[in-house]
Amino acid sequence: MSEIFHLVYFSKAAEDLSYTDIREILEVSRRNNARLGITGLLIFRDGFFLQLLEGEQASVHKILGAIREDDRNYSVKVLIEASGQERLFAEWSMAFHDGDITTASSGHLVELFESVATSDLSKRALIMPILKKFRASAPELK
Ligand SMILES: Cc1cc2nc3c(=O)[nH]c(=O)nc-3n(C[C@H](O)[C@H](O)[C@H](O)COP(=O)(O)O)c2cc1C
C-alpha cells in the first residue's frame, strides 16, 4: 500500500468572506480533489480555516500552492506534514465542518484550535490525534 501524505494548515479567512464564498470553495475543491485523489476536512471557526489535505505529496502541494495564492484567505501556516498508512477522511473529497455552530464534537474542536494557537510544540503534536477523535465522533459533516 502506498503511503498517504497528510498536510494540515491554518489560515485566516478574508474579512469579507461570506457563506457563498465557502460554498464555492467547497464546490471547486470537491471537483478538483476527486480528480487528484485528494481527501480531507475543512473546518471554519471564528474567522479561521483549518484544513487537512491527504493524498499524493505532489498533489497536496499543488493544491496548497493554489490556496496560498487565494485571497479568500491569508497568513497560511503549515502545521503538519507527515506520511501515514491510511486516510482519515477516505470517503470525503472535502468534508466541511462549521465550527461556529455548536455540536456534540465541539469539545474536540476547541481542543484542536487551542493546540493550533499555541507555540508549544508538544501541543501541536496533538493535532492529528485530535482530528482522529473528531472523525471518530462522527459529527454531521456536510
Ligand atoms: C480555505 C480554502 C481551502 C481551499 N481548499 C481547496 C481544496 O481542497 N482543493 C482545491 O482544489 N481548491 C481549494 N481551494 C481553492 C483554491 O484556492 C483555488 O481557488 C482552486 O483550487 C482553483 O481551482 P480551478 O483552477 O479549478 O478554478 C481552497 C481555497 C480556500 C480559501
Short mmCIF file of N, CA and C and ligand atoms in Angstrom, two decimals:
data_model
loop_
_atom_site.label_atom_id
_atom_site.label_comp_id
_atom_site.label_asym_id
_atom_site.label_seq_id
_atom_site.Cartn_x
_atom_site.Cartn_y
_atom_site.Cartn_z
N MET A 1 0.85 -1.19 0.00
CA MET A 1 0.00 0.00 0.00
C MET A 1 0.89 1.25 0.00
N SER A 2 0.57 2.19 -0.88
CA SER A 2 1.41 3.38 -0.92
C SER A 2 1.09 4.31 0.25
N GLU A 3 2.09 5.10 0.65
CA GLU A 3 1.91 5.98 1.79
C GLU A 3 1.02 7.18 1.43
N ILE A 4 0.32 7.63 2.42
CA ILE A 4 -0.55 8.79 2.26
C ILE A 4 0.14 9.99 2.92
N PHE A 5 0.21 11.08 2.18
CA PHE A 5 0.82 12.29 2.72
C PHE A 5 -0.29 13.15 3.35
N HIS A 6 -0.06 13.57 4.58
CA HIS A 6 -1.04 14.41 5.29
C HIS A 6 -0.46 15.80 5.49
N LEU A 7 -1.26 16.80 5.20
CA LEU A 7 -0.83 18.17 5.47
C LEU A 7 -1.97 18.90 6.19
N VAL A 8 -1.63 19.58 7.27
CA VAL A 8 -2.61 20.39 7.99
C VAL A 8 -2.10 21.83 8.00
N TYR A 9 -2.95 22.76 7.59
CA TYR A 9 -2.57 24.17 7.69
C TYR A 9 -3.68 24.94 8.38
N PHE A 10 -3.31 26.15 8.76
CA PHE A 10 -4.21 27.05 9.47
C PHE A 10 -4.14 28.36 8.71
N SER A 11 -5.26 29.04 8.48
CA SER A 11 -5.19 30.34 7.81
C SER A 11 -6.29 31.24 8.33
N LYS A 12 -6.15 32.50 8.00
CA LYS A 12 -7.14 33.50 8.42
C LYS A 12 -8.05 33.74 7.22
N ALA A 13 -9.34 33.70 7.46
CA ALA A 13 -10.30 33.96 6.39
C ALA A 13 -10.34 35.45 6.08
N ALA A 14 -10.56 35.80 4.81
CA ALA A 14 -10.70 37.21 4.42
C ALA A 14 -11.85 37.82 5.23
N GLU A 15 -11.69 39.08 5.61
CA GLU A 15 -12.69 39.74 6.48
C GLU A 15 -14.09 39.76 5.86
N ASP A 16 -14.14 39.88 4.53
CA ASP A 16 -15.45 39.98 3.88
C ASP A 16 -15.95 38.62 3.36
N LEU A 17 -15.36 37.54 3.84
CA LEU A 17 -15.76 36.21 3.38
C LEU A 17 -17.22 35.90 3.76
N SER A 18 -17.96 35.35 2.79
CA SER A 18 -19.36 35.02 3.03
C SER A 18 -19.57 33.51 2.94
N TYR A 19 -20.77 33.09 3.34
CA TYR A 19 -21.08 31.66 3.22
C TYR A 19 -21.17 31.25 1.75
N THR A 20 -21.49 32.20 0.89
CA THR A 20 -21.48 31.90 -0.56
C THR A 20 -20.06 31.56 -1.00
N ASP A 21 -19.10 32.32 -0.48
CA ASP A 21 -17.69 32.04 -0.80
C ASP A 21 -17.33 30.62 -0.34
N ILE A 22 -17.75 30.26 0.85
CA ILE A 22 -17.41 28.93 1.39
C ILE A 22 -18.04 27.85 0.52
N ARG A 23 -19.29 28.07 0.12
CA ARG A 23 -19.95 27.08 -0.75
C ARG A 23 -19.19 26.92 -2.06
N GLU A 24 -18.73 28.05 -2.61
CA GLU A 24 -17.97 27.99 -3.87
C GLU A 24 -16.64 27.27 -3.69
N ILE A 25 -15.97 27.55 -2.57
CA ILE A 25 -14.69 26.88 -2.27
C ILE A 25 -14.92 25.37 -2.22
N LEU A 26 -15.99 24.96 -1.54
CA LEU A 26 -16.25 23.52 -1.39
C LEU A 26 -16.59 22.87 -2.72
N GLU A 27 -17.36 23.57 -3.53
CA GLU A 27 -17.76 23.01 -4.83
C GLU A 27 -16.53 22.74 -5.71
N VAL A 28 -15.68 23.75 -5.81
CA VAL A 28 -14.47 23.61 -6.65
C VAL A 28 -13.52 22.58 -6.03
N SER A 29 -13.40 22.62 -4.69
CA SER A 29 -12.49 21.69 -4.01
C SER A 29 -12.91 20.24 -4.26
N ARG A 30 -14.21 20.00 -4.14
CA ARG A 30 -14.67 18.61 -4.30
C ARG A 30 -14.43 18.11 -5.70
N ARG A 31 -14.60 18.99 -6.67
CA ARG A 31 -14.36 18.60 -8.07
C ARG A 31 -12.86 18.33 -8.29
N ASN A 32 -12.02 19.30 -7.92
CA ASN A 32 -10.58 19.14 -8.15
C ASN A 32 -10.01 17.98 -7.33
N ASN A 33 -10.41 17.87 -6.07
CA ASN A 33 -9.81 16.86 -5.20
C ASN A 33 -10.17 15.46 -5.65
N ALA A 34 -11.40 15.28 -6.12
CA ALA A 34 -11.80 13.95 -6.60
C ALA A 34 -10.90 13.55 -7.77
N ARG A 35 -10.62 14.51 -8.63
CA ARG A 35 -9.77 14.25 -9.80
C ARG A 35 -8.33 13.94 -9.39
N LEU A 36 -7.86 14.61 -8.34
CA LEU A 36 -6.46 14.46 -7.91
C LEU A 36 -6.26 13.38 -6.85
N GLY A 37 -7.34 12.72 -6.44
CA GLY A 37 -7.21 11.69 -5.40
C GLY A 37 -6.93 12.27 -4.02
N ILE A 38 -7.42 13.49 -3.79
CA ILE A 38 -7.23 14.16 -2.50
C ILE A 38 -8.50 14.02 -1.67
N THR A 39 -8.32 13.74 -0.38
CA THR A 39 -9.45 13.73 0.55
C THR A 39 -9.09 14.65 1.72
N GLY A 40 -10.07 14.92 2.57
CA GLY A 40 -9.74 15.75 3.73
C GLY A 40 -10.92 16.42 4.38
N LEU A 41 -10.58 17.41 5.19
CA LEU A 41 -11.56 18.11 6.02
C LEU A 41 -11.23 19.59 6.06
N LEU A 42 -12.25 20.40 5.92
CA LEU A 42 -12.10 21.85 6.07
C LEU A 42 -12.98 22.28 7.24
N ILE A 43 -12.36 22.96 8.20
CA ILE A 43 -13.11 23.46 9.35
C ILE A 43 -13.05 24.99 9.32
N PHE A 44 -14.18 25.61 9.54
CA PHE A 44 -14.23 27.07 9.63
C PHE A 44 -14.69 27.40 11.04
N ARG A 45 -13.95 28.28 11.70
CA ARG A 45 -14.33 28.65 13.06
C ARG A 45 -13.76 30.02 13.40
N ASP A 46 -14.63 30.92 13.82
CA ASP A 46 -14.18 32.19 14.35
C ASP A 46 -13.26 32.97 13.41
N GLY A 47 -13.56 32.88 12.09
CA GLY A 47 -12.75 33.63 11.12
C GLY A 47 -11.46 32.94 10.70
N PHE A 48 -11.29 31.69 11.11
CA PHE A 48 -10.09 30.95 10.73
C PHE A 48 -10.47 29.66 10.00
N PHE A 49 -9.57 29.23 9.13
CA PHE A 49 -9.71 27.92 8.50
C PHE A 49 -8.65 26.98 9.05
N LEU A 50 -9.03 25.71 9.20
CA LEU A 50 -8.06 24.67 9.46
C LEU A 50 -8.41 23.56 8.49
N GLN A 51 -7.44 23.16 7.69
CA GLN A 51 -7.73 22.15 6.67
C GLN A 51 -6.72 21.02 6.71
N LEU A 52 -7.25 19.82 6.56
CA LEU A 52 -6.42 18.62 6.39
C LEU A 52 -6.54 18.20 4.93
N LEU A 53 -5.39 18.06 4.27
CA LEU A 53 -5.37 17.56 2.89
C LEU A 53 -4.58 16.25 2.92
N GLU A 54 -5.10 15.22 2.29
CA GLU A 54 -4.37 13.94 2.28
C GLU A 54 -4.41 13.31 0.89
N GLY A 55 -3.28 12.74 0.50
CA GLY A 55 -3.17 12.13 -0.83
C GLY A 55 -1.70 12.05 -1.22
N GLU A 56 -1.45 12.12 -2.54
CA GLU A 56 -0.06 12.12 -3.01
C GLU A 56 0.58 13.45 -2.67
N GLN A 57 1.83 13.39 -2.24
CA GLN A 57 2.51 14.62 -1.80
C GLN A 57 2.50 15.72 -2.87
N ALA A 58 2.78 15.35 -4.12
CA ALA A 58 2.83 16.37 -5.18
C ALA A 58 1.46 17.02 -5.38
N SER A 59 0.40 16.23 -5.31
CA SER A 59 -0.95 16.77 -5.49
C SER A 59 -1.34 17.67 -4.32
N VAL A 60 -0.97 17.26 -3.12
CA VAL A 60 -1.28 18.07 -1.93
C VAL A 60 -0.56 19.41 -2.04
N HIS A 61 0.71 19.39 -2.44
CA HIS A 61 1.46 20.64 -2.55
C HIS A 61 0.93 21.53 -3.66
N LYS A 62 0.43 20.91 -4.71
CA LYS A 62 -0.15 21.68 -5.82
C LYS A 62 -1.37 22.47 -5.31
N ILE A 63 -2.23 21.80 -4.55
CA ILE A 63 -3.42 22.47 -4.01
C ILE A 63 -3.03 23.54 -2.99
N LEU A 64 -2.08 23.22 -2.15
CA LEU A 64 -1.63 24.20 -1.17
C LEU A 64 -1.12 25.46 -1.87
N GLY A 65 -0.43 25.27 -2.99
CA GLY A 65 0.07 26.42 -3.76
C GLY A 65 -1.07 27.32 -4.21
N ALA A 66 -2.17 26.70 -4.68
CA ALA A 66 -3.34 27.47 -5.12
C ALA A 66 -3.97 28.20 -3.93
N ILE A 67 -4.05 27.52 -2.78
CA ILE A 67 -4.68 28.11 -1.60
C ILE A 67 -3.87 29.31 -1.10
N ARG A 68 -2.54 29.20 -1.16
CA ARG A 68 -1.68 30.31 -0.72
C ARG A 68 -1.91 31.56 -1.58
N GLU A 69 -2.26 31.35 -2.85
CA GLU A 69 -2.49 32.47 -3.78
C GLU A 69 -3.90 33.01 -3.70
N ASP A 70 -4.76 32.34 -2.96
CA ASP A 70 -6.19 32.64 -2.95
C ASP A 70 -6.50 33.73 -1.93
N ASP A 71 -7.03 34.88 -2.39
CA ASP A 71 -7.21 35.98 -1.44
C ASP A 71 -8.48 35.84 -0.58
N ARG A 72 -9.14 34.70 -0.65
CA ARG A 72 -10.22 34.45 0.30
C ARG A 72 -9.65 33.99 1.65
N ASN A 73 -8.33 33.76 1.67
CA ASN A 73 -7.66 33.52 2.95
C ASN A 73 -6.25 34.08 2.89
N TYR A 74 -5.61 34.25 4.05
CA TYR A 74 -4.23 34.75 4.08
C TYR A 74 -3.53 34.22 5.33
N SER A 75 -2.25 34.53 5.44
CA SER A 75 -1.42 34.02 6.55
C SER A 75 -1.52 32.51 6.69
N VAL A 76 -1.34 31.82 5.57
CA VAL A 76 -1.40 30.34 5.57
C VAL A 76 -0.18 29.80 6.32
N LYS A 77 -0.44 28.99 7.32
CA LYS A 77 0.66 28.46 8.13
C LYS A 77 0.55 26.94 8.17
N VAL A 78 1.55 26.27 7.61
CA VAL A 78 1.54 24.80 7.62
C VAL A 78 1.94 24.31 9.01
N LEU A 79 1.11 23.44 9.56
CA LEU A 79 1.35 22.95 10.92
C LEU A 79 1.92 21.54 10.93
N ILE A 80 1.45 20.72 10.00
CA ILE A 80 1.87 19.32 9.98
C ILE A 80 2.08 18.86 8.55
N GLU A 81 3.18 18.16 8.32
CA GLU A 81 3.39 17.44 7.07
C GLU A 81 3.91 16.08 7.50
N ALA A 82 3.16 15.03 7.20
CA ALA A 82 3.56 13.71 7.67
C ALA A 82 3.04 12.63 6.74
N SER A 83 3.75 11.51 6.70
CA SER A 83 3.28 10.38 5.90
C SER A 83 2.62 9.38 6.82
N GLY A 84 1.55 8.77 6.31
CA GLY A 84 0.83 7.80 7.12
C GLY A 84 0.39 6.63 6.26
N GLN A 85 -0.24 5.66 6.90
CA GLN A 85 -0.66 4.45 6.20
C GLN A 85 -2.07 4.57 5.65
N GLU A 86 -2.89 5.38 6.30
CA GLU A 86 -4.28 5.42 5.83
C GLU A 86 -4.87 6.81 5.89
N ARG A 87 -5.93 6.99 5.10
CA ARG A 87 -6.61 8.27 5.07
C ARG A 87 -7.56 8.37 6.26
N LEU A 88 -7.67 9.58 6.81
CA LEU A 88 -8.64 9.81 7.89
C LEU A 88 -10.03 10.06 7.31
N PHE A 89 -10.09 10.71 6.15
CA PHE A 89 -11.38 11.10 5.56
C PHE A 89 -11.55 10.47 4.18
N ALA A 90 -11.33 9.17 4.12
CA ALA A 90 -11.30 8.45 2.84
C ALA A 90 -12.54 8.68 1.97
N GLU A 91 -13.69 8.87 2.60
CA GLU A 91 -14.92 8.99 1.81
C GLU A 91 -15.31 10.43 1.50
N TRP A 92 -14.40 11.38 1.80
CA TRP A 92 -14.72 12.79 1.58
C TRP A 92 -13.69 13.48 0.70
N SER A 93 -14.12 13.98 -0.47
CA SER A 93 -13.18 14.75 -1.29
C SER A 93 -12.91 16.09 -0.59
N MET A 94 -13.82 16.52 0.25
CA MET A 94 -13.56 17.61 1.21
C MET A 94 -14.77 17.75 2.13
N ALA A 95 -14.64 17.13 3.31
CA ALA A 95 -15.71 17.26 4.30
C ALA A 95 -15.66 18.69 4.84
N PHE A 96 -16.79 19.18 5.31
CA PHE A 96 -16.81 20.53 5.86
C PHE A 96 -17.46 20.52 7.22
N HIS A 97 -16.85 21.24 8.15
CA HIS A 97 -17.46 21.40 9.46
C HIS A 97 -17.48 22.87 9.83
N ASP A 98 -18.65 23.37 10.12
CA ASP A 98 -18.79 24.76 10.55
C ASP A 98 -18.63 24.81 12.06
N GLY A 99 -17.47 25.21 12.50
CA GLY A 99 -17.16 25.23 13.93
C GLY A 99 -17.84 26.34 14.69
N ASP A 100 -18.54 27.25 13.97
CA ASP A 100 -19.27 28.30 14.67
C ASP A 100 -20.63 27.81 15.14
N ILE A 101 -21.01 26.63 14.69
CA ILE A 101 -22.27 26.04 15.13
C ILE A 101 -21.94 24.96 16.15
N THR A 102 -22.52 25.06 17.31
CA THR A 102 -22.20 24.11 18.38
C THR A 102 -22.70 22.71 18.04
N THR A 103 -21.83 21.74 18.23
CA THR A 103 -22.24 20.35 18.03
C THR A 103 -21.67 19.51 19.17
N ALA A 104 -22.03 18.26 19.17
CA ALA A 104 -21.54 17.35 20.20
C ALA A 104 -20.02 17.25 20.18
N SER A 105 -19.43 17.47 19.02
CA SER A 105 -17.98 17.31 18.90
C SER A 105 -17.24 18.62 19.15
N SER A 106 -17.92 19.67 19.58
CA SER A 106 -17.26 20.96 19.68
C SER A 106 -16.12 20.95 20.70
N GLY A 107 -16.18 20.04 21.67
CA GLY A 107 -15.09 19.93 22.64
C GLY A 107 -13.78 19.61 21.94
N HIS A 108 -13.83 18.71 20.99
CA HIS A 108 -12.63 18.35 20.23
C HIS A 108 -12.12 19.55 19.42
N LEU A 109 -13.09 20.31 18.90
CA LEU A 109 -12.69 21.47 18.09
C LEU A 109 -12.00 22.54 18.92
N VAL A 110 -12.52 22.78 20.11
CA VAL A 110 -11.90 23.77 20.98
C VAL A 110 -10.47 23.33 21.28
N GLU A 111 -10.33 22.03 21.59
CA GLU A 111 -9.02 21.44 21.86
C GLU A 111 -8.09 21.62 20.65
N LEU A 112 -8.67 21.39 19.48
CA LEU A 112 -7.90 21.49 18.24
C LEU A 112 -7.40 22.91 18.01
N PHE A 113 -8.29 23.88 18.13
CA PHE A 113 -7.89 25.26 17.87
C PHE A 113 -6.95 25.79 18.95
N GLU A 114 -7.09 25.28 20.15
CA GLU A 114 -6.14 25.68 21.21
C GLU A 114 -4.75 25.12 20.91
N SER A 115 -4.70 23.88 20.42
CA SER A 115 -3.39 23.30 20.14
C SER A 115 -2.73 24.00 18.95
N VAL A 116 -3.55 24.56 18.07
CA VAL A 116 -3.01 25.28 16.92
C VAL A 116 -2.50 26.65 17.32
N ALA A 117 -3.24 27.30 18.20
CA ALA A 117 -2.91 28.67 18.57
C ALA A 117 -1.62 28.75 19.40
N THR A 118 -1.30 27.68 20.07
CA THR A 118 -0.15 27.72 20.96
C THR A 118 1.16 27.51 20.19
N SER A 119 2.21 28.08 20.72
CA SER A 119 3.51 27.86 20.08
C SER A 119 4.20 26.66 20.74
N ASP A 120 3.50 26.05 21.70
CA ASP A 120 4.03 24.88 22.41
C ASP A 120 4.00 23.66 21.48
N LEU A 121 5.18 23.21 21.07
CA LEU A 121 5.25 22.14 20.07
C LEU A 121 4.65 20.83 20.54
N SER A 122 4.72 20.57 21.85
CA SER A 122 4.16 19.32 22.35
C SER A 122 2.64 19.31 22.16
N LYS A 123 2.04 20.51 22.21
CA LYS A 123 0.59 20.60 21.98
C LYS A 123 0.26 20.42 20.51
N ARG A 124 1.13 20.95 19.63
CA ARG A 124 0.92 20.78 18.19
C ARG A 124 0.89 19.31 17.80
N ALA A 125 1.68 18.52 18.53
CA ALA A 125 1.75 17.09 18.24
C ALA A 125 0.41 16.42 18.47
N LEU A 126 -0.50 17.12 19.14
CA LEU A 126 -1.83 16.55 19.42
C LEU A 126 -2.79 16.71 18.25
N ILE A 127 -2.41 17.51 17.26
CA ILE A 127 -3.37 17.83 16.19
C ILE A 127 -3.91 16.59 15.48
N MET A 128 -3.03 15.70 15.04
CA MET A 128 -3.53 14.52 14.32
C MET A 128 -4.40 13.63 15.21
N PRO A 129 -3.95 13.33 16.46
CA PRO A 129 -4.83 12.55 17.34
C PRO A 129 -6.18 13.22 17.57
N ILE A 130 -6.20 14.54 17.69
CA ILE A 130 -7.50 15.22 17.92
C ILE A 130 -8.37 15.10 16.66
N LEU A 131 -7.74 15.22 15.48
CA LEU A 131 -8.51 15.06 14.24
C LEU A 131 -9.10 13.65 14.15
N LYS A 132 -8.33 12.67 14.61
CA LYS A 132 -8.83 11.28 14.60
C LYS A 132 -10.03 11.14 15.53
N LYS A 133 -9.92 11.75 16.71
CA LYS A 133 -11.05 11.68 17.67
C LYS A 133 -12.27 12.40 17.09
N PHE A 134 -12.00 13.52 16.44
CA PHE A 134 -13.06 14.30 15.82
C PHE A 134 -13.78 13.45 14.77
N ARG A 135 -12.98 12.75 13.95
CA ARG A 135 -13.54 11.88 12.91
C ARG A 135 -14.37 10.76 13.54
N ALA A 136 -13.84 10.18 14.61
CA ALA A 136 -14.50 9.04 15.24
C ALA A 136 -15.82 9.44 15.90
N SER A 137 -15.90 10.71 16.33
CA SER A 137 -17.14 11.14 16.98
C SER A 137 -18.22 11.44 15.94
N ALA A 138 -17.86 11.27 14.65
CA ALA A 138 -18.81 11.37 13.53
C ALA A 138 -19.77 12.55 13.62
N PRO A 139 -19.23 13.76 13.56
CA PRO A 139 -20.10 14.92 13.58
C PRO A 139 -20.85 15.02 12.24
N GLU A 140 -21.86 15.82 12.21
CA GLU A 140 -22.61 15.95 10.95
C GLU A 140 -21.77 16.75 9.96
N LEU A 141 -20.97 16.08 9.19
CA LEU A 141 -20.15 16.76 8.19
C LEU A 141 -21.02 17.00 6.97
N LYS A 142 -20.70 18.08 6.25
CA LYS A 142 -21.50 18.38 5.06
C LYS A 142 -20.73 18.01 3.81
C1 LIG B 1 -9.66 27.84 2.79
C2 LIG B 1 -9.56 27.36 1.37
C3 LIG B 1 -9.50 25.99 1.12
C4 LIG B 1 -9.41 25.52 -0.18
N1 LIG B 1 -9.32 24.17 -0.40
C5 LIG B 1 -9.18 23.71 -1.66
C6 LIG B 1 -9.07 22.31 -1.91
O1 LIG B 1 -9.09 21.46 -1.01
N2 LIG B 1 -8.96 21.91 -3.21
C7 LIG B 1 -8.95 22.80 -4.25
O2 LIG B 1 -8.84 22.37 -5.40
N3 LIG B 1 -9.07 24.11 -4.04
C8 LIG B 1 -9.19 24.59 -2.78
N4 LIG B 1 -9.34 25.93 -2.56
C9 LIG B 1 -9.49 26.83 -3.74
C10 LIG B 1 -8.15 27.16 -4.38
O3 LIG B 1 -7.56 28.22 -3.69
C11 LIG B 1 -8.38 27.58 -5.86
O4 LIG B 1 -9.33 28.61 -5.93
C12 LIG B 1 -8.88 26.43 -6.71
O5 LIG B 1 -8.10 25.27 -6.49
C13 LIG B 1 -8.83 26.81 -8.19
O6 LIG B 1 -9.40 25.77 -8.93
P1 LIG B 1 -9.64 25.90 -10.51
O7 LIG B 1 -8.26 26.10 -11.10
O8 LIG B 1 -10.25 24.59 -10.89
O9 LIG B 1 -10.56 27.08 -10.71
C14 LIG B 1 -9.41 26.44 -1.26
C15 LIG B 1 -9.48 27.80 -1.01
C16 LIG B 1 -9.56 28.27 0.30
C17 LIG B 1 -9.64 29.74 0.55
#
